[in-house]
Short mmCIF file of C-alpha atoms and ligand atoms in Angstrom, two decimals:
data_model
loop_
_atom_site.label_atom_id
_atom_site.label_comp_id
_atom_site.label_asym_id
_atom_site.label_seq_id
_atom_site.Cartn_x
_atom_site.Cartn_y
_atom_site.Cartn_z
CA MET A 7 23.15 -0.48 -21.21
CA PHE A 8 20.71 -2.00 -23.66
CA ALA A 9 18.00 0.45 -22.70
CA ALA A 10 20.30 3.47 -22.91
CA ARG A 11 21.59 2.48 -26.31
CA GLN A 12 18.10 1.92 -27.66
CA ALA A 13 16.85 5.16 -26.20
CA SER A 14 19.46 7.28 -27.89
CA LYS A 15 19.22 5.49 -31.20
CA SER A 16 15.44 5.49 -31.69
CA VAL A 17 13.57 2.66 -33.30
CA PHE A 18 12.47 5.03 -36.05
CA GLY A 19 15.83 6.24 -37.29
CA ALA A 20 16.29 9.73 -38.62
CA VAL A 21 12.88 10.92 -37.50
CA GLN A 22 14.46 11.60 -34.14
CA ARG A 23 17.12 14.12 -34.96
CA ARG A 24 18.31 15.06 -31.48
CA THR A 25 20.45 13.11 -29.14
CA PHE A 26 18.89 12.10 -25.87
CA SER A 27 20.63 11.50 -22.61
CA ALA A 28 17.82 10.38 -20.28
CA THR A 29 17.48 6.69 -19.49
CA ALA A 30 14.27 4.72 -19.55
CA SER A 31 14.11 4.59 -15.76
CA ASN A 32 10.69 6.24 -15.34
CA ALA A 33 7.79 3.89 -14.69
CA THR A 34 5.53 4.30 -17.66
CA LYS A 35 2.29 2.43 -18.19
CA VAL A 36 0.91 2.40 -21.73
CA ALA A 37 -2.56 1.05 -22.55
CA VAL A 38 -3.76 -0.14 -25.96
CA LEU A 39 -7.53 -0.36 -26.48
CA GLY A 40 -8.34 -2.65 -29.40
CA ALA A 41 -5.09 -4.53 -28.81
CA ALA A 42 -6.14 -7.78 -30.49
CA GLY A 43 -6.89 -6.13 -33.85
CA GLY A 44 -4.93 -5.67 -37.03
CA ILE A 45 -3.22 -2.53 -35.72
CA GLY A 46 -3.41 -3.41 -32.04
CA GLN A 47 -1.23 -6.53 -32.26
CA PRO A 48 1.81 -5.13 -34.10
CA LEU A 49 1.47 -1.86 -32.19
CA SER A 50 1.60 -3.76 -28.90
CA LEU A 51 4.61 -5.68 -30.19
CA LEU A 52 6.47 -2.47 -31.02
CA LEU A 53 5.60 -1.00 -27.61
CA LYS A 54 6.95 -4.16 -25.94
CA LEU A 55 10.24 -3.49 -27.73
CA ASN A 56 10.35 0.10 -26.48
CA PRO A 57 12.51 0.33 -23.33
CA ARG A 58 10.66 3.49 -22.22
CA VAL A 59 7.52 1.43 -21.62
CA THR A 60 7.58 -0.40 -18.29
CA GLU A 61 3.99 -1.70 -18.18
CA LEU A 62 1.84 -2.62 -21.14
CA ALA A 63 -1.92 -3.00 -20.59
CA LEU A 64 -3.80 -4.56 -23.51
CA TYR A 65 -7.59 -4.37 -23.76
CA ASP A 66 -10.00 -5.69 -26.37
CA ILE A 67 -13.54 -7.01 -26.37
CA LYS A 68 -11.95 -10.33 -27.27
CA GLY A 69 -8.50 -11.85 -27.52
CA ALA A 70 -6.36 -9.46 -25.50
CA PRO A 71 -5.20 -12.01 -22.89
CA GLY A 72 -3.88 -14.22 -25.68
CA VAL A 73 -2.02 -11.37 -27.33
CA ALA A 74 -0.63 -10.36 -23.93
CA ALA A 75 0.55 -13.90 -23.11
CA ASP A 76 2.31 -14.11 -26.46
CA ILE A 77 4.01 -10.71 -26.26
CA SER A 78 4.93 -11.18 -22.60
CA HIS A 79 7.48 -13.85 -23.57
CA ILE A 80 9.59 -11.29 -25.40
CA ASN A 81 12.77 -10.70 -23.42
CA THR A 82 12.39 -7.03 -22.62
CA LYS A 83 11.74 -5.81 -19.08
CA SER A 84 8.19 -4.44 -19.35
CA THR A 85 5.29 -6.35 -17.84
CA VAL A 86 2.30 -7.17 -20.04
CA LYS A 87 -1.29 -7.91 -19.03
CA GLY A 88 -4.36 -8.52 -21.15
CA TYR A 89 -7.84 -7.40 -20.18
CA GLU A 90 -11.33 -8.26 -21.38
CA PRO A 91 -14.65 -6.59 -20.55
CA SER A 92 -15.26 -9.20 -17.82
CA GLY A 93 -13.18 -9.41 -14.67
CA ALA A 94 -10.88 -6.50 -13.86
CA GLY A 95 -11.73 -5.15 -17.28
CA ILE A 96 -11.06 -1.79 -18.72
CA LYS A 97 -10.89 0.10 -15.42
CA GLU A 98 -7.83 -1.79 -14.20
CA CYS A 99 -6.31 -1.64 -17.67
CA LEU A 100 -6.52 2.15 -17.72
CA THR A 101 -5.72 3.00 -14.11
CA GLY A 102 -2.28 4.62 -13.92
CA ALA A 103 -1.81 4.77 -17.70
CA GLU A 104 0.28 7.65 -18.98
CA ILE A 105 -0.52 6.97 -22.62
CA VAL A 106 -3.70 5.40 -24.01
CA LEU A 107 -3.72 4.40 -27.68
CA ILE A 108 -7.14 3.73 -29.24
CA PRO A 109 -7.07 1.62 -32.41
CA ALA A 110 -10.42 -0.01 -31.45
CA GLY A 111 -12.99 0.20 -34.21
CA VAL A 112 -13.90 -1.23 -37.58
CA PRO A 113 -11.67 -0.66 -40.63
CA ARG A 114 -12.77 0.22 -44.16
CA LYS A 115 -13.59 -2.11 -47.02
CA PRO A 116 -13.11 -1.15 -50.69
CA GLY A 117 -15.57 1.53 -51.78
CA MET A 118 -16.00 3.00 -48.31
CA THR A 119 -14.83 6.41 -47.08
CA ARG A 120 -13.53 6.87 -43.56
CA ASP A 121 -16.72 8.76 -42.80
CA ASP A 122 -18.69 5.59 -43.62
CA LEU A 123 -17.16 4.16 -40.40
CA PHE A 124 -18.68 6.94 -38.32
CA ASN A 125 -21.87 5.14 -37.28
CA THR A 126 -20.00 2.15 -35.84
CA ASN A 127 -16.84 3.76 -34.52
CA ALA A 128 -18.36 6.87 -32.92
CA SER A 129 -19.99 4.87 -30.15
CA ILE A 130 -16.94 2.63 -29.65
CA VAL A 131 -14.68 5.66 -29.20
CA ARG A 132 -17.25 7.45 -27.03
CA ASP A 133 -17.45 4.50 -24.64
CA LEU A 134 -13.69 4.03 -24.45
CA ALA A 135 -13.23 7.78 -23.91
CA LYS A 136 -15.70 7.61 -21.01
CA ALA A 137 -13.72 4.80 -19.44
CA ALA A 138 -10.47 6.76 -19.85
CA ALA A 139 -11.98 9.98 -18.50
CA ASP A 140 -13.01 8.04 -15.37
CA ALA A 141 -9.90 5.90 -14.85
CA CYS A 142 -7.00 8.02 -16.14
CA PRO A 143 -8.22 11.58 -16.77
CA GLU A 144 -4.66 12.92 -16.98
CA ALA A 145 -3.36 10.43 -19.53
CA ASN A 146 -2.35 11.34 -23.06
CA ILE A 147 -5.12 9.99 -25.30
CA LEU A 148 -4.01 8.96 -28.80
CA VAL A 149 -6.96 8.38 -31.12
CA ILE A 150 -6.28 6.12 -34.10
CA ALA A 151 -9.84 4.89 -34.82
CA ASN A 152 -11.41 6.47 -37.88
CA PRO A 153 -12.79 8.84 -38.87
CA VAL A 154 -10.09 10.63 -36.84
CA ASN A 155 -11.41 14.05 -37.95
CA SER A 156 -14.59 13.26 -35.98
CA THR A 157 -13.48 10.75 -33.31
CA VAL A 158 -11.10 13.30 -31.76
CA PRO A 159 -13.88 15.90 -31.23
CA ILE A 160 -16.06 13.08 -29.86
CA THR A 161 -13.37 12.20 -27.31
CA ALA A 162 -12.97 15.86 -26.36
CA GLU A 163 -16.71 16.25 -25.74
CA VAL A 164 -16.75 13.17 -23.51
CA PHE A 165 -13.87 14.53 -21.42
CA LYS A 166 -15.59 17.95 -21.26
CA SER A 167 -18.84 16.33 -20.09
CA LYS A 168 -16.92 14.78 -17.21
CA GLY A 169 -15.10 18.02 -16.39
CA VAL A 170 -11.64 16.60 -17.10
CA TYR A 171 -10.85 17.86 -20.60
CA ASN A 172 -7.26 18.93 -21.11
CA PRO A 173 -6.67 19.94 -24.75
CA LYS A 174 -2.94 19.40 -24.29
CA ARG A 175 -3.48 15.68 -23.75
CA LEU A 176 -5.65 14.71 -26.70
CA PHE A 177 -4.09 13.72 -30.04
CA GLY A 178 -5.43 12.40 -33.32
CA VAL A 179 -2.68 10.23 -34.76
CA THR A 180 -1.88 11.52 -38.26
CA THR A 181 1.71 10.27 -38.28
CA LEU A 182 0.99 7.76 -41.05
CA ASP A 183 0.30 10.62 -43.45
CA VAL A 184 3.77 12.02 -42.79
CA VAL A 185 5.35 8.58 -43.08
CA ARG A 186 3.66 8.10 -46.47
CA ALA A 187 4.40 11.62 -47.73
CA SER A 188 8.06 11.12 -46.83
CA ARG A 189 8.32 7.66 -48.35
CA PHE A 190 6.55 8.63 -51.58
CA ILE A 191 8.73 11.70 -52.22
CA SER A 192 11.83 9.61 -51.59
CA GLN A 193 10.65 7.21 -54.29
CA LEU A 194 10.22 10.09 -56.77
CA LYS A 195 13.49 11.80 -55.91
CA SER A 196 15.61 8.73 -55.15
CA THR A 197 16.51 10.05 -51.72
CA ASP A 198 16.89 8.21 -48.43
CA PRO A 199 13.35 8.06 -46.95
CA ALA A 200 14.79 8.20 -43.44
CA THR A 201 16.05 11.71 -44.13
CA GLU A 202 12.72 12.97 -45.46
CA ASN A 203 10.20 14.48 -43.06
CA ILE A 204 7.43 16.10 -45.11
CA THR A 205 5.07 18.31 -43.15
CA VAL A 206 1.43 17.26 -43.57
CA VAL A 207 -1.31 19.47 -42.15
CA GLY A 208 -5.10 19.42 -41.90
CA GLY A 209 -6.85 16.21 -40.94
CA HIS A 210 -6.81 12.51 -41.74
CA SER A 211 -9.02 11.77 -44.73
CA GLY A 212 -8.83 12.47 -48.45
CA ALA A 213 -8.81 16.18 -49.20
CA THR A 214 -8.19 17.11 -45.56
CA ILE A 215 -4.67 15.62 -45.84
CA VAL A 216 -2.45 18.48 -47.09
CA PRO A 217 1.23 17.71 -47.70
CA LEU A 218 3.45 20.81 -47.82
CA LEU A 219 6.20 19.70 -50.14
CA SER A 220 7.38 23.27 -50.72
CA GLN A 221 8.54 23.46 -47.09
CA ALA A 222 10.99 20.65 -47.82
CA GLY A 223 12.28 22.56 -50.84
CA TYR A 224 10.54 20.36 -53.43
CA THR A 225 8.55 21.56 -56.42
CA LEU A 226 6.59 19.05 -58.44
CA GLU A 227 4.62 20.12 -61.49
CA GLY A 228 1.71 18.89 -63.57
CA ALA A 229 0.78 15.21 -63.56
CA GLU A 230 3.67 14.27 -61.30
CA ARG A 231 2.48 16.74 -58.65
CA ASP A 232 -1.15 15.66 -58.96
CA GLU A 233 -0.25 11.98 -58.69
CA TYR A 234 1.92 12.62 -55.63
CA ILE A 235 -0.80 14.59 -53.84
CA LYS A 236 -3.41 11.99 -54.71
CA ARG A 237 -1.19 9.18 -53.46
CA VAL A 238 -0.62 10.91 -50.11
CA GLN A 239 -4.28 11.88 -49.72
CA PHE A 240 -5.52 8.44 -50.74
CA GLY A 241 -2.67 6.24 -49.52
CA GLY A 242 -5.12 4.54 -47.19
CA ASP A 243 -7.32 3.59 -50.15
CA GLU A 244 -4.31 2.04 -51.90
CA VAL A 245 -3.94 -0.38 -48.99
CA VAL A 246 -7.68 -0.96 -48.59
CA GLN A 247 -7.91 -1.96 -52.26
CA ALA A 248 -4.82 -4.15 -52.14
CA LYS A 249 -6.19 -5.99 -49.10
CA GLY A 250 -9.41 -6.64 -51.04
CA GLY A 251 -11.88 -6.52 -48.16
CA ALA A 252 -9.55 -7.80 -45.43
CA GLY A 253 -9.12 -4.37 -43.82
CA SER A 254 -6.92 -1.31 -44.11
CA ALA A 255 -3.37 -0.34 -43.19
CA THR A 256 -2.28 -2.12 -40.03
CA LEU A 257 1.49 -2.67 -40.10
CA SER A 258 2.49 0.79 -41.32
CA MET A 259 -0.06 2.24 -38.90
CA ALA A 260 1.42 0.28 -36.04
CA MET A 261 4.82 1.76 -36.89
CA ALA A 262 3.32 5.26 -37.08
CA GLY A 263 1.46 4.85 -33.76
CA ALA A 264 4.56 3.50 -32.04
CA ARG A 265 6.60 6.41 -33.42
CA PHE A 266 4.13 8.92 -32.03
CA ALA A 267 4.01 7.19 -28.64
CA GLU A 268 7.82 7.12 -28.55
CA SER A 269 7.94 10.86 -29.26
CA LEU A 270 5.50 11.57 -26.43
CA LEU A 271 7.52 9.41 -24.04
CA LYS A 272 10.75 11.14 -24.99
CA ALA A 273 9.16 14.52 -24.39
CA ALA A 274 7.66 13.34 -21.10
CA GLN A 275 11.07 12.11 -19.98
CA GLY A 276 12.66 15.50 -20.55
CA GLN A 277 13.85 15.69 -24.14
CA SER A 278 13.24 19.07 -25.70
CA GLY A 279 12.58 19.83 -29.35
CA VAL A 280 10.40 16.78 -30.03
CA VAL A 281 8.07 17.83 -32.84
CA GLU A 282 5.42 15.61 -34.42
CA PRO A 283 2.52 16.44 -36.69
CA THR A 284 -0.76 15.62 -34.93
CA TYR A 285 -4.44 16.55 -34.98
CA VAL A 286 -5.19 18.58 -31.86
CA ASP A 287 -7.48 21.23 -30.41
CA SER A 288 -5.81 24.09 -32.27
CA PRO A 289 -6.07 27.87 -32.43
CA LEU A 290 -4.76 28.05 -36.01
CA TYR A 291 -8.10 28.14 -37.88
CA LYS A 292 -10.56 28.62 -35.02
CA ASP A 293 -11.62 31.92 -36.54
CA GLN A 294 -12.94 29.88 -39.47
CA GLY A 295 -14.79 27.46 -37.19
CA VAL A 296 -12.15 24.71 -37.54
CA THR A 297 -11.45 23.83 -33.93
CA TYR A 298 -9.16 20.83 -34.49
CA PHE A 299 -6.29 20.86 -36.94
CA ALA A 300 -3.14 18.84 -37.58
CA SER A 301 0.13 20.72 -37.79
CA GLN A 302 3.62 20.40 -36.40
CA VAL A 303 3.29 20.24 -32.61
CA GLU A 304 6.11 20.43 -30.11
CA LEU A 305 5.59 17.86 -27.38
CA GLY A 306 6.57 18.26 -23.75
CA PRO A 307 5.99 16.78 -20.30
CA ASN A 308 2.47 18.24 -20.33
CA GLY A 309 1.58 16.93 -23.78
CA VAL A 310 1.16 19.74 -26.30
CA GLU A 311 3.91 22.27 -25.63
CA LYS A 312 3.58 24.48 -28.70
CA ILE A 313 1.42 24.38 -31.82
CA HIS A 314 3.50 25.62 -34.71
CA PRO A 315 1.88 27.78 -37.37
CA VAL A 316 1.43 26.19 -40.75
CA GLY A 317 4.12 28.40 -42.27
CA GLU A 318 4.88 29.34 -45.87
CA MET A 319 2.86 27.64 -48.58
CA SER A 320 2.80 27.74 -52.37
CA GLU A 321 -0.34 29.06 -54.05
CA PHE A 322 -1.23 25.50 -55.01
CA GLU A 323 -0.90 24.31 -51.41
CA GLN A 324 -3.00 27.26 -50.26
CA GLY A 325 -5.74 25.99 -52.59
CA LEU A 326 -5.50 22.50 -51.06
CA LEU A 327 -5.76 24.00 -47.60
CA GLU A 328 -8.95 25.88 -48.44
CA VAL A 329 -10.65 22.66 -49.56
CA CYS A 330 -9.32 20.92 -46.46
CA LEU A 331 -10.75 23.50 -44.05
CA LYS A 332 -14.24 23.20 -45.52
CA ASP A 333 -14.32 19.40 -45.18
CA LEU A 334 -12.69 19.45 -41.78
CA LYS A 335 -15.22 21.87 -40.36
CA SER A 336 -18.10 19.61 -41.29
CA ASN A 337 -16.32 16.46 -39.99
CA ILE A 338 -15.73 18.20 -36.64
CA GLU A 339 -19.29 19.49 -36.39
CA LYS A 340 -20.65 16.04 -37.21
CA GLY A 341 -18.70 14.46 -34.35
CA GLU A 342 -19.62 17.16 -31.85
CA LYS A 343 -23.31 17.11 -32.78
CA TRP A 344 -23.51 13.32 -32.64
CA VAL A 345 -21.86 12.98 -29.25
CA LYS A 346 -23.94 15.76 -27.69
CA GLU A 347 -27.09 13.93 -28.82
CA ASN A 348 -25.72 10.49 -27.91
CA MET A 349 -23.72 11.00 -24.73
CA GLY A 350 -25.63 8.21 -22.99
CA ASN A 351 -25.11 7.57 -19.30
N1 LIG B 15 -5.30 7.03 -37.80
C1 LIG B 15 -4.83 6.33 -38.82
O1 LIG B 15 -3.92 6.76 -39.52
C2 LIG B 15 -5.39 4.98 -39.13
C3 LIG B 15 -6.54 4.55 -38.54
N2 LIG B 15 -7.05 3.30 -38.79
C4 LIG B 15 -8.28 2.93 -38.11
O2 LIG B 15 -7.98 2.11 -36.97
C5 LIG B 15 -9.12 1.32 -36.63
C6 LIG B 15 -8.72 -0.11 -36.35
O3 LIG B 15 -8.24 -0.74 -37.52
P1 LIG B 15 -7.79 -2.29 -37.49
O4 LIG B 15 -6.92 -2.55 -36.33
O5 LIG B 15 -7.30 -2.60 -38.85
O6 LIG B 15 -9.19 -3.00 -37.24
P2 LIG B 15 -9.46 -4.47 -36.67
O7 LIG B 15 -10.90 -4.79 -36.93
O8 LIG B 15 -8.43 -5.40 -37.16
O9 LIG B 15 -9.21 -4.30 -35.11
C7 LIG B 15 -10.05 -3.55 -34.31
C8 LIG B 15 -10.06 -4.15 -32.93
O10 LIG B 15 -10.89 -3.34 -32.10
C9 LIG B 15 -11.59 -4.21 -31.24
N3 LIG B 15 -12.76 -3.53 -30.69
C10 LIG B 15 -13.95 -3.27 -31.27
N4 LIG B 15 -14.76 -2.64 -30.41
C11 LIG B 15 -14.07 -2.50 -29.26
C12 LIG B 15 -14.37 -1.93 -28.00
N5 LIG B 15 -15.56 -1.39 -27.75
N6 LIG B 15 -13.42 -1.97 -27.06
C13 LIG B 15 -12.20 -2.52 -27.31
N7 LIG B 15 -11.87 -3.07 -28.48
C14 LIG B 15 -12.79 -3.06 -29.45
C15 LIG B 15 -11.93 -5.42 -32.10
O11 LIG B 15 -12.27 -6.55 -31.31
C16 LIG B 15 -10.65 -5.57 -32.90
O12 LIG B 15 -9.76 -6.45 -32.25
C17 LIG B 15 -10.09 1.48 -37.80
O13 LIG B 15 -11.11 2.39 -37.45
C18 LIG B 15 -9.23 2.05 -38.91
O14 LIG B 15 -9.97 2.80 -39.83
C19 LIG B 15 -6.40 2.44 -39.62
C20 LIG B 15 -5.22 2.83 -40.23
C21 LIG B 15 -4.65 4.13 -40.08
O1 LIG B 16 -7.55 4.18 -45.08
C1 LIG B 16 -8.03 3.76 -44.02
O2 LIG B 16 -9.22 3.52 -43.85
C2 LIG B 16 -7.12 3.59 -42.86
C3 LIG B 16 -6.34 4.83 -42.68
O3 LIG B 16 -6.78 5.76 -42.06
C4 LIG B 16 -5.09 4.96 -43.42
O4 LIG B 16 -4.54 3.97 -43.90
O5 LIG B 16 -4.62 6.09 -43.53
#
C-alpha cells in the first residue's frame, strides 16, 4: 500500500503530471558512484526513499560502507551495500545495475569554470565508464560529474571503444537547470513553482544553458530578462560563491538527480509520456557538428524513446542558442579528443 501510494504521488510533486498504475514490484538495482560525496550522500538518501529502487549499491574511493550502513537503517524495503576499491569493489557494485548515477569528481571553487574541472574529472569519469561498460553494459548511465558537456562524450567514447555503446542509455543530467529555471520564474511571477516546468536546452555550463521562457508563455524584457537568464545560466556560480570554497550545489543537485532517476524508473516500469530534459547523443544539431544536446526527451523502457525538437523560440532565444551551439561544439570536441588520446588500458 505504502509503495503504491508513493509511486502514484511522486516525490517531486507536479513534475510528474500523469497518473501511474504500476507498482514498484520490479527488482531494480541502482548504483551511485561517488556516493560518499556532497551530492552522493543526499542522492543515496533520496534513492533509499524511492520504493521503485529495490537494491542500492554505493561506491566511492572512500567512505561508502559508512554511508551505506547509515542509510540501510531507514525503514524502506530496499537493500543497501557500500563498496570500496578493495574487496568486491566496483565490479560487484555495478553488476546487475539498471541505473548508474555518476556524481564522482571534484566540485568547483569560486573563480573556477566547470571546464577548469576537466583535467581532474575526465580521468575519473573515463575509469568509471570503463568499469560500467564491463560490468553493466546495458545500464542507463547518468553522468552528473562536470563538465557534463565533455564528460558525456568521454563516457560515450569509452563505451564505443568496448563495442557496447547504446546512445539511448547515456544521459547527462541537466535537470537542475530546469529546476532552477522553474523556481526562479516562480519567484518573479509569484506562481507556484511546482506548476512551472521551464524547458531548458543546450548543455550544462554558462552560455550553453538556454532557458526557453517563451514556450511557457512568459515574456520578460530588458534588465529583468537579462537578470533572469544570467541567474539560470550561472545559478551554479551563485551556490559556489555562497559556499565560499566548500564546494558547489549538492542538495538541490541530489533532488534533481533523484527526480531524473525516478523518471527513468517510471518509464522503465511502463509509464508512457515521461518527458525530461537531458543531454544526450542527439540528431538535432548534428549538421552543425554538435553531436550531444539537451532537449526534452521522452523516456521509455529502452532509455531514450524520442528526442523532441527544440520547438518555437523568440528571436532573443534564437540568439542565445547560436552562442550555445558554438561553445557546446568545442566542449564536445575537447572531451572526444582527450579520451581518444588517453583511453589507457
Ligand atoms: N550535473 C549537474 O547539474 C551538477 C554537477 N555537479 C558536479 O558533481 C560532481 C561532484 O560534486 P560533489 O558531490 O559536490 O563533490 P564531492 O567532492 O563532495 O564528492 C565527490 C565524491 O566523489 C568521490 N570520488 C572521487 N574520485 C572517485 C572515483 N574515481 N571513484 C569513485 N568516487 C570518486 C570522492 O571521494 C567524493 O566522495 C562535481 O564534478 C560537480 O561539479 C555538481 C552540481 C550539479
Ligand atoms: O556550478 C557547479 O559547478 C555545479 C553545477 O554544475 C551546478 O550547480 O549547476
